[in-house]
Amino acid sequence: TALEAVNEHFAAQEKSDSLDAMDSFYQSAYGLISAPKAREAFDISAEPAKIRDEYGRNQAGQRLLMARRLVAAGVRVVLGTDGAGSNNNLDLLEEMKIAALVQKHRAKDATVLPAREAFTLGTTNPSEAFHLGSGRVEEGEPADLVLMDLSGPWAQPGHDLISDLVYAAHGCVVHTTICDGAVLMYDHVVEVVDQDEVMREAREAARELVGSV
C-alpha cells in the first residue's frame, strides 16, 4: 500500500545520514533536497548538517532555500507542511503559493517558480520521490485522486486552473480524497475514521505530553 511504501522509505532514512542513502528524499523540516545532485548544485561537502546550515533551512530566522539552483541541477524538490504546533496549517495548496512567492522574492525575479512548477512540487514530484507512482492520472498508476470544488468565487472566472489552485485556493476546496481507489473523504467528511474522536485523542495526548515536561 501507499502507507507501507512511505513507512519503508522513512525506515531506510533512519539507517543512514548520508546524502546518497536519502535518495532524493526531501527533508521538509530543513527546506532542502538531500541528494547527491545537491552537492553539484552548491559545490559543497556531503555533510547534511553543512548543507542545512549554509544553504537553506526554512525555519524561522534561517536562510531561504535556493530552489532554482537545485532544480537547475536536476534535483527533485518537493513540498511538505507541518501542523499547528509548528505555526503551519497542513494546507499544501497554501504551501505552493508561499513557495512560489518566496522564491520570486529570493531571486528578485517574478518569473521564478511559476504556478505550474510550484504545483508539481506538491503533486508529481513527491509521488516520484517516495516511489508512489508518477502522481499523474494515467492507466496503470495508483488511483490517488483529489476532487476540488470549483464553484467558489476563488475559481472565477477560471482562466487558468493551475494558477487558481496555486495562488487562490486553500485546502478547504478539497471535496473528496481517494487513495489507491479507496474514498478516504467525501464531501469534506472523513469516511475511514471518526475525525472528532481522532482530534479529541490528539488534544489529550498533547496535554499529557506537555504535562510530563
Coordinates of C-alpha atoms in Angstrom, one line a residue:
T1 CA 0.0 0.0 0.0
A2 CA 1.0 3.6 -0.3
L3 CA 1.3 3.9 3.5
E4 CA 3.6 0.9 3.7
A5 CA 5.8 2.4 0.9
V6 CA 6.2 5.6 2.8
N7 CA 7.0 3.8 6.1
E8 CA 9.6 1.7 4.3
H9 CA 11.1 4.8 2.8
F10 CA 11.4 6.5 6.2
A11 CA 12.9 3.4 7.7
A12 CA 15.6 3.5 5.1
Q13 CA 16.4 7.1 6.0
E14 CA 16.9 6.2 9.7
K15 CA 19.6 3.7 8.8
S16 CA 21.9 6.4 7.3
D17 CA 22.6 10.1 7.4
S18 CA 24.4 10.1 4.1
L19 CA 23.0 12.0 1.2
D20 CA 23.3 9.0 -1.1
A21 CA 21.2 6.9 1.1
M22 CA 18.5 9.5 1.3
D23 CA 17.9 9.1 -2.4
S24 CA 16.3 12.4 -3.4
F25 CA 14.3 12.5 -0.2
Y26 CA 13.2 16.0 0.7
Q27 CA 13.5 16.9 4.3
S28 CA 10.7 19.5 4.6
A29 CA 11.8 20.3 8.2
Y30 CA 15.1 21.7 6.8
G31 CA 13.9 23.0 3.5
L32 CA 16.3 21.3 1.2
I33 CA 16.7 18.2 -1.0
S34 CA 19.2 15.7 0.4
A35 CA 20.6 14.1 -2.7
P36 CA 24.0 13.7 -4.5
K37 CA 22.9 16.4 -7.0
A38 CA 22.7 18.9 -4.2
R39 CA 26.4 18.7 -3.9
E40 CA 26.8 19.6 -7.6
A41 CA 24.3 22.5 -7.3
F42 CA 26.1 24.1 -4.3
D43 CA 29.6 22.7 -4.7
I44 CA 29.8 21.7 -1.0
S45 CA 30.7 18.7 1.0
A46 CA 28.3 15.8 1.6
E47 CA 27.6 16.6 5.2
P48 CA 23.8 17.1 5.6
A49 CA 24.3 19.5 8.6
K50 CA 26.6 21.7 6.5
I51 CA 24.1 21.8 3.7
R52 CA 21.3 22.7 6.1
D53 CA 23.3 25.4 7.9
E54 CA 24.7 27.1 4.7
Y55 CA 22.1 26.6 2.0
G56 CA 18.6 26.7 3.1
R57 CA 16.8 25.9 6.3
N58 CA 13.2 27.1 6.1
Q59 CA 12.7 27.5 9.8
A60 CA 12.3 31.0 11.3
G61 CA 15.4 33.1 11.1
Q62 CA 17.2 30.9 8.6
R63 CA 18.1 31.4 5.0
L64 CA 15.7 30.7 2.2
L65 CA 16.2 27.6 0.1
M66 CA 17.7 28.4 -3.3
A67 CA 15.3 26.1 -5.2
R68 CA 16.2 27.4 -8.6
R69 CA 19.7 26.2 -8.3
L70 CA 18.6 22.8 -7.1
V71 CA 16.0 22.4 -9.9
A72 CA 18.6 23.5 -12.5
A73 CA 20.9 20.8 -11.2
G74 CA 18.3 18.2 -11.7
V75 CA 17.3 17.8 -8.0
R76 CA 13.7 16.7 -7.4
V77 CA 12.4 19.3 -5.0
V78 CA 9.1 18.6 -3.1
L79 CA 6.9 20.4 -0.7
G80 CA 5.6 19.4 2.7
T81 CA 3.8 21.0 5.6
D82 CA 3.7 20.8 9.4
G83 CA 0.7 21.3 11.7
A84 CA -0.4 24.0 14.2
G85 CA 2.4 23.0 16.6
S86 CA 4.9 24.4 14.1
N87 CA 3.0 27.6 13.0
N88 CA 1.6 25.8 9.9
N89 CA -1.9 24.5 9.0
L90 CA -1.4 21.3 6.9
D91 CA -2.6 23.2 3.8
L92 CA -0.4 22.0 0.9
L93 CA -2.1 24.4 -1.5
E94 CA -1.1 27.3 0.7
E95 CA 2.5 25.9 0.7
M96 CA 2.5 26.0 -3.1
K97 CA 1.6 29.7 -3.1
I98 CA 4.1 30.6 -0.4
A99 CA 6.9 28.6 -2.2
A100 CA 6.1 30.4 -5.5
L101 CA 6.1 33.9 -3.9
V102 CA 9.1 33.4 -1.6
Q103 CA 11.2 32.1 -4.5
K104 CA 10.3 35.1 -6.6
H105 CA 11.4 37.3 -3.8
R106 CA 14.5 35.3 -3.1
A107 CA 15.6 35.6 -6.8
K108 CA 14.2 39.1 -7.3
D109 CA 12.7 37.7 -10.4
A110 CA 8.9 37.4 -11.0
T111 CA 9.3 34.6 -13.5
V112 CA 10.9 32.2 -11.0
L113 CA 8.9 29.1 -9.9
P114 CA 5.7 29.8 -11.9
A115 CA 2.4 28.2 -10.9
R116 CA 2.8 25.0 -12.8
E117 CA 6.3 24.3 -11.4
A118 CA 5.0 25.1 -7.9
F119 CA 2.1 22.7 -8.5
T120 CA 4.5 19.8 -9.4
L121 CA 6.3 20.4 -6.1
G122 CA 3.2 19.2 -4.2
T123 CA 1.9 16.6 -6.6
T124 CA 4.0 14.6 -9.1
N125 CA 7.4 15.3 -7.5
P126 CA 6.5 13.9 -4.1
S127 CA 4.9 10.8 -5.7
E128 CA 8.1 10.1 -7.6
A129 CA 10.4 10.9 -4.7
F130 CA 8.6 8.5 -2.4
H131 CA 8.2 5.9 -5.2
L132 CA 4.4 6.0 -5.1
G133 CA 3.9 6.3 -8.8
S134 CA 4.0 9.2 -11.2
G135 CA 1.4 11.3 -9.5
R136 CA -0.4 11.5 -12.8
V137 CA -3.9 10.3 -13.7
E138 CA -2.8 7.5 -16.2
E139 CA -3.7 3.9 -16.8
G140 CA -1.6 1.6 -14.6
E141 CA -0.9 4.4 -12.0
P142 CA -2.3 4.3 -8.4
A143 CA -5.8 5.6 -8.2
D144 CA -4.8 8.6 -6.0
L145 CA -7.2 11.5 -6.7
V146 CA -8.3 14.7 -5.1
L147 CA -11.6 16.3 -6.3
M148 CA -11.8 20.1 -5.9
D149 CA -15.0 22.2 -5.5
L150 CA -14.6 24.9 -8.2
S151 CA -17.9 26.6 -7.6
G152 CA -16.5 29.3 -5.2
P153 CA -15.5 32.8 -6.2
W154 CA -11.8 31.9 -5.8
A155 CA -12.0 29.9 -9.0
Q156 CA -13.7 32.6 -11.1
P157 CA -13.5 33.5 -14.0
G158 CA -11.4 30.4 -14.4
H159 CA -8.8 31.5 -17.0
D160 CA -6.1 29.1 -15.6
L161 CA -7.0 26.3 -13.3
I162 CA -3.4 25.6 -12.1
S163 CA -2.8 29.3 -11.3
D164 CA -6.1 29.5 -9.5
L165 CA -5.2 26.4 -7.4
V166 CA -1.7 27.7 -6.5
Y167 CA -2.5 31.3 -5.9
A168 CA -6.1 31.5 -4.8
A169 CA -7.2 28.2 -3.4
H170 CA -7.0 26.7 0.1
G171 CA -7.3 23.2 1.5
C172 CA -11.0 23.7 2.2
V173 CA -11.8 23.5 -1.5
V174 CA -10.9 19.8 -1.4
H175 CA -14.2 18.0 -1.7
T176 CA -13.1 14.3 -2.0
T177 CA -9.9 12.4 -1.4
I178 CA -9.3 9.0 -3.0
C179 CA -6.2 6.9 -2.1
D180 CA -5.4 3.8 -4.1
G181 CA -9.0 3.6 -5.1
A182 CA -10.4 3.9 -1.6
V183 CA -12.5 7.0 -0.7
L184 CA -11.0 8.5 2.4
M185 CA -13.0 11.7 2.4
Y186 CA -16.2 12.6 0.6
D187 CA -17.9 16.0 0.7
H188 CA -15.5 17.2 3.3
V189 CA -16.3 14.3 5.7
V190 CA -13.6 11.8 6.5
E191 CA -15.0 8.3 5.8
V192 CA -12.4 6.0 7.4
V193 CA -12.1 7.3 10.9
D194 CA -14.1 9.3 13.4
Q195 CA -12.5 12.7 12.9
D196 CA -13.9 14.2 16.0
E197 CA -12.6 11.3 18.1
V198 CA -9.1 11.5 16.5
M199 CA -8.9 15.2 17.3
R200 CA -10.1 14.6 20.8
E201 CA -7.4 12.0 21.4
A202 CA -4.8 14.2 19.8
R203 CA -5.6 17.0 22.2
E204 CA -5.5 14.7 25.2
A205 CA -2.1 13.3 24.1
A206 CA -0.7 16.8 23.6
R207 CA -1.8 17.8 27.1
E208 CA -0.2 14.7 28.6
L209 CA 3.0 15.3 26.7
V210 CA 3.2 18.9 27.8
G211 CA 2.3 17.9 31.4
S212 CA 5.2 15.5 31.5
V213 CA 7.8 18.0 30.7

